[in-house]
């Protein structure tokens, strides 16, 4: 992929639009390739913003829901984490893209996807990544319903002695939310 026309991330709006039209929903190599470009690319705020604007966040969110393939979930969460870290001054850009431009968090939003990964059946590495993303964007929670659901999960995890890293991170998030 030429960096001359696409910037350092290797992803531009044209590629994102093509992807959305041609292979939307496919859990194959194309989404994994997008994640590799994001994670291993030299993202700046501008190129990360371009990636988000290209519409690939919902595709990556789809990867995080493939519970039968924890490795794919991890790749998706790491890509989201890198986007959030790069755009740390504007996490709402990623949140808005994840929910397809909808004003309110829905079942396909970032928080909903994170919460799906907070179950006992979820791979522990996936659970930690989802918790870390919640920690990164917890200051952007506006929906009372999302807050209540999130609080329920965090309370359950913070009382679970069988997964100490998740327990500690859940407690940290609870304290930050006050």
mmCIF file of C-alpha atoms in Angstrom:
data_model
loop_
_atom_site.group_PDB
_atom_site.id
_atom_site.type_symbol
_atom_site.label_atom_id
_atom_site.label_comp_id
_atom_site.label_asym_id
_atom_site.label_seq_id
_atom_site.Cartn_x
_atom_site.Cartn_y
_atom_site.Cartn_z
ATOM 1 C CA UNK A 1 0.000 0.000 0.000
ATOM 2 C CA UNK A 2 1.499 3.286 -1.032
ATOM 3 C CA UNK A 3 2.095 5.736 1.800
ATOM 4 C CA UNK A 4 2.189 8.580 -0.707
ATOM 5 C CA UNK A 5 -1.564 8.496 -1.295
ATOM 6 C CA UNK A 6 -2.660 7.035 2.019
ATOM 7 C CA UNK A 7 -0.437 8.569 4.654
ATOM 8 C CA UNK A 8 1.629 6.654 7.167
ATOM 9 C CA UNK A 9 -1.277 4.446 8.261
ATOM 10 C CA UNK A 10 -1.752 2.900 4.815
ATOM 11 C CA UNK A 11 -5.529 3.372 5.074
ATOM 12 C CA UNK A 12 -7.492 6.109 3.390
ATOM 13 C CA UNK A 13 -11.157 6.942 3.040
ATOM 14 C CA UNK A 14 -11.324 5.363 -0.419
ATOM 15 C CA UNK A 15 -10.023 2.024 0.887
ATOM 16 C CA UNK A 16 -12.390 2.203 3.868
ATOM 17 C CA UNK A 17 -15.365 2.842 1.571
ATOM 18 C CA UNK A 18 -14.323 0.020 -0.752
ATOM 19 C CA UNK A 19 -13.990 -2.300 2.219
ATOM 20 C CA UNK A 20 -17.420 -1.330 3.548
ATOM 21 C CA UNK A 21 -19.035 -2.043 0.160
ATOM 22 C CA UNK A 22 -17.196 -5.257 -0.750
ATOM 23 C CA UNK A 23 -16.357 -7.300 2.314
ATOM 24 C CA UNK A 24 -18.432 -5.901 5.160
ATOM 25 C CA UNK A 25 -18.857 -8.458 7.896
ATOM 26 C CA UNK A 26 -16.312 -10.964 6.669
ATOM 27 C CA UNK A 27 -14.160 -12.257 9.507
ATOM 28 C CA UNK A 28 -11.128 -13.051 7.408
ATOM 29 C CA UNK A 29 -7.756 -11.689 6.528
ATOM 30 C CA UNK A 30 -8.916 -8.220 5.412
ATOM 31 C CA UNK A 31 -9.956 -7.076 8.920
ATOM 32 C CA UNK A 32 -6.774 -8.557 10.364
ATOM 33 C CA UNK A 33 -4.764 -6.674 7.751
ATOM 34 C CA UNK A 34 -6.479 -3.432 8.778
ATOM 35 C CA UNK A 35 -5.551 -4.093 12.393
ATOM 36 C CA UNK A 36 -1.946 -4.803 11.451
ATOM 37 C CA UNK A 37 -1.750 -1.488 9.565
ATOM 38 C CA UNK A 38 -3.143 0.335 12.589
ATOM 39 C CA UNK A 39 -1.035 -1.400 15.226
ATOM 40 C CA UNK A 40 2.255 -1.495 13.358
ATOM 41 C CA UNK A 41 1.852 1.737 11.393
ATOM 42 C CA UNK A 42 3.183 5.092 12.488
ATOM 43 C CA UNK A 43 -0.135 6.668 13.392
ATOM 44 C CA UNK A 44 -0.319 10.376 13.981
ATOM 45 C CA UNK A 45 -3.457 12.111 15.212
ATOM 46 C CA UNK A 46 -4.223 13.079 11.625
ATOM 47 C CA UNK A 47 -3.732 9.590 10.170
ATOM 48 C CA UNK A 48 -5.655 7.983 13.069
ATOM 49 C CA UNK A 49 -8.493 10.404 12.427
ATOM 50 C CA UNK A 50 -8.399 9.427 8.736
ATOM 51 C CA UNK A 51 -8.562 5.739 9.686
ATOM 52 C CA UNK A 52 -11.594 6.340 11.904
ATOM 53 C CA UNK A 53 -13.254 8.507 9.240
ATOM 54 C CA UNK A 54 -12.680 5.733 6.683
ATOM 55 C CA UNK A 55 -15.236 3.669 8.603
ATOM 56 C CA UNK A 56 -13.073 0.765 9.728
ATOM 57 C CA UNK A 57 -13.898 0.977 13.456
ATOM 58 C CA UNK A 58 -17.191 -0.965 13.100
ATOM 59 C CA UNK A 59 -15.305 -3.643 11.149
ATOM 60 C CA UNK A 60 -12.772 -3.940 13.959
ATOM 61 C CA UNK A 61 -15.559 -3.994 16.547
ATOM 62 C CA UNK A 62 -16.957 -6.964 14.615
ATOM 63 C CA UNK A 63 -13.645 -8.750 15.105
ATOM 64 C CA UNK A 64 -13.884 -8.309 18.865
ATOM 65 C CA UNK A 65 -17.132 -10.283 18.868
ATOM 66 C CA UNK A 66 -15.631 -13.484 17.431
ATOM 67 C CA UNK A 67 -15.463 -15.330 20.754
ATOM 68 C CA UNK A 68 -14.494 -18.606 19.104
ATOM 69 C CA UNK A 69 -11.240 -16.943 17.977
ATOM 70 C CA UNK A 70 -9.639 -15.117 20.934
ATOM 71 C CA UNK A 71 -6.561 -14.237 18.861
ATOM 72 C CA UNK A 72 -8.746 -12.276 16.433
ATOM 73 C CA UNK A 73 -10.481 -10.579 19.371
ATOM 74 C CA UNK A 74 -7.101 -9.574 20.811
ATOM 75 C CA UNK A 75 -5.964 -8.156 17.459
ATOM 76 C CA UNK A 76 -9.144 -6.096 17.201
ATOM 77 C CA UNK A 77 -8.936 -4.747 20.760
ATOM 78 C CA UNK A 78 -5.254 -3.837 20.350
ATOM 79 C CA UNK A 79 -6.093 -1.866 17.177
ATOM 80 C CA UNK A 80 -8.926 -0.031 18.972
ATOM 81 C CA UNK A 81 -6.593 0.641 21.890
ATOM 82 C CA UNK A 82 -3.956 2.139 19.576
ATOM 83 C CA UNK A 83 -6.554 4.368 17.900
ATOM 84 C CA UNK A 84 -7.816 5.532 21.300
ATOM 85 C CA UNK A 85 -4.287 6.159 22.542
ATOM 86 C CA UNK A 86 -3.383 8.142 19.436
ATOM 87 C CA UNK A 87 -6.641 10.116 19.628
ATOM 88 C CA UNK A 88 -6.606 10.382 23.439
ATOM 89 C CA UNK A 89 -7.679 14.037 23.266
ATOM 90 C CA UNK A 90 -10.772 13.076 21.258
ATOM 91 C CA UNK A 91 -11.989 9.567 22.180
ATOM 92 C CA UNK A 92 -15.497 10.593 21.131
ATOM 93 C CA UNK A 93 -14.379 10.320 17.484
ATOM 94 C CA UNK A 94 -13.757 6.580 17.949
ATOM 95 C CA UNK A 95 -16.898 6.112 20.060
ATOM 96 C CA UNK A 96 -19.059 7.865 17.455
ATOM 97 C CA UNK A 97 -17.596 5.784 14.645
ATOM 98 C CA UNK A 98 -18.080 2.559 16.636
ATOM 99 C CA UNK A 99 -21.771 3.273 17.029
ATOM 100 C CA UNK A 100 -22.173 4.154 13.366
ATOM 101 C CA UNK A 101 -22.711 7.855 13.964
ATOM 102 C CA UNK A 102 -25.669 7.274 16.272
ATOM 103 C CA UNK A 103 -26.058 9.797 19.071
ATOM 104 C CA UNK A 104 -26.579 7.141 21.763
ATOM 105 C CA UNK A 105 -24.639 3.972 22.487
ATOM 106 C CA UNK A 106 -26.473 0.996 20.988
ATOM 107 C CA UNK A 107 -25.895 -2.718 20.934
ATOM 108 C CA UNK A 108 -23.088 -2.312 18.389
ATOM 109 C CA UNK A 109 -21.219 0.424 20.214
ATOM 110 C CA UNK A 110 -17.821 0.208 21.830
ATOM 111 C CA UNK A 111 -19.088 -0.076 25.415
ATOM 112 C CA UNK A 112 -21.540 -2.809 24.457
ATOM 113 C CA UNK A 113 -18.763 -4.755 22.735
ATOM 114 C CA UNK A 114 -16.464 -4.330 25.711
ATOM 115 C CA UNK A 115 -19.171 -5.499 28.090
ATOM 116 C CA UNK A 116 -19.714 -8.639 26.001
ATOM 117 C CA UNK A 117 -16.085 -9.495 26.753
ATOM 118 C CA UNK A 118 -16.421 -9.207 30.529
ATOM 119 C CA UNK A 119 -17.932 -12.648 31.084
ATOM 120 C CA UNK A 120 -16.292 -15.600 32.805
ATOM 121 C CA UNK A 121 -16.255 -17.505 29.495
ATOM 122 C CA UNK A 122 -14.165 -14.835 27.788
ATOM 123 C CA UNK A 123 -10.448 -15.403 27.316
ATOM 124 C CA UNK A 124 -8.652 -13.566 30.183
ATOM 125 C CA UNK A 125 -6.424 -11.623 27.771
ATOM 126 C CA UNK A 126 -9.477 -10.397 25.868
ATOM 127 C CA UNK A 127 -11.179 -9.436 29.131
ATOM 128 C CA UNK A 128 -8.158 -7.347 30.230
ATOM 129 C CA UNK A 129 -8.010 -5.556 26.865
ATOM 130 C CA UNK A 130 -11.742 -4.783 27.012
ATOM 131 C CA UNK A 131 -11.348 -3.451 30.560
ATOM 132 C CA UNK A 132 -8.413 -1.319 29.513
ATOM 133 C CA UNK A 133 -10.457 0.204 26.693
ATOM 134 C CA UNK A 134 -13.285 0.910 29.132
ATOM 135 C CA UNK A 135 -10.726 2.639 31.366
ATOM 136 C CA UNK A 136 -9.485 4.714 28.422
ATOM 137 C CA UNK A 137 -12.962 5.978 27.478
ATOM 138 C CA UNK A 138 -14.816 5.841 30.806
ATOM 139 C CA UNK A 139 -14.810 9.634 31.038
ATOM 140 C CA UNK A 140 -16.923 9.757 27.876
ATOM 141 C CA UNK A 141 -19.833 7.705 29.236
ATOM 142 C CA UNK A 142 -22.986 9.816 29.049
ATOM 143 C CA UNK A 143 -25.746 7.241 28.929
ATOM 144 C CA UNK A 144 -27.244 6.312 32.290
ATOM 145 C CA UNK A 145 -28.156 2.867 30.927
ATOM 146 C CA UNK A 146 -24.565 2.209 29.786
ATOM 147 C CA UNK A 147 -23.263 3.425 33.164
ATOM 148 C CA UNK A 148 -25.573 1.103 35.105
ATOM 149 C CA UNK A 149 -24.694 -1.906 32.981
ATOM 150 C CA UNK A 150 -21.008 -1.075 33.176
ATOM 151 C CA UNK A 151 -21.210 -0.683 36.965
ATOM 152 C CA UNK A 152 -22.828 -4.114 37.275
ATOM 153 C CA UNK A 153 -20.006 -5.759 35.317
ATOM 154 C CA UNK A 154 -17.310 -3.869 37.210
ATOM 155 C CA UNK A 155 -18.823 -4.788 40.581
ATOM 156 C CA UNK A 156 -18.921 -8.461 39.620
ATOM 157 C CA UNK A 157 -15.344 -8.426 38.341
ATOM 158 C CA UNK A 158 -13.953 -6.484 41.293
ATOM 159 C CA UNK A 159 -15.336 -9.170 43.627
ATOM 160 C CA UNK A 160 -13.873 -12.052 41.583
ATOM 161 C CA UNK A 161 -10.708 -13.386 43.221
ATOM 162 C CA UNK A 162 -10.046 -15.897 40.443
ATOM 163 C CA UNK A 163 -8.910 -13.214 37.966
ATOM 164 C CA UNK A 164 -6.720 -10.801 39.928
ATOM 165 C CA UNK A 165 -5.616 -8.578 36.987
ATOM 166 C CA UNK A 166 -9.240 -8.064 35.899
ATOM 167 C CA UNK A 167 -10.237 -7.531 39.517
ATOM 168 C CA UNK A 168 -7.619 -4.802 40.001
ATOM 169 C CA UNK A 169 -8.458 -3.053 36.726
ATOM 170 C CA UNK A 170 -12.206 -3.197 37.469
ATOM 171 C CA UNK A 171 -11.575 -1.596 40.868
ATOM 172 C CA UNK A 172 -9.434 1.120 39.279
ATOM 173 C CA UNK A 173 -12.188 1.926 36.783
ATOM 174 C CA UNK A 174 -14.823 1.985 39.533
ATOM 175 C CA UNK A 175 -12.728 4.444 41.536
ATOM 176 C CA UNK A 176 -12.211 6.707 38.521
ATOM 177 C CA UNK A 177 -15.955 6.754 37.809
ATOM 178 C CA UNK A 178 -16.619 7.624 41.437
#
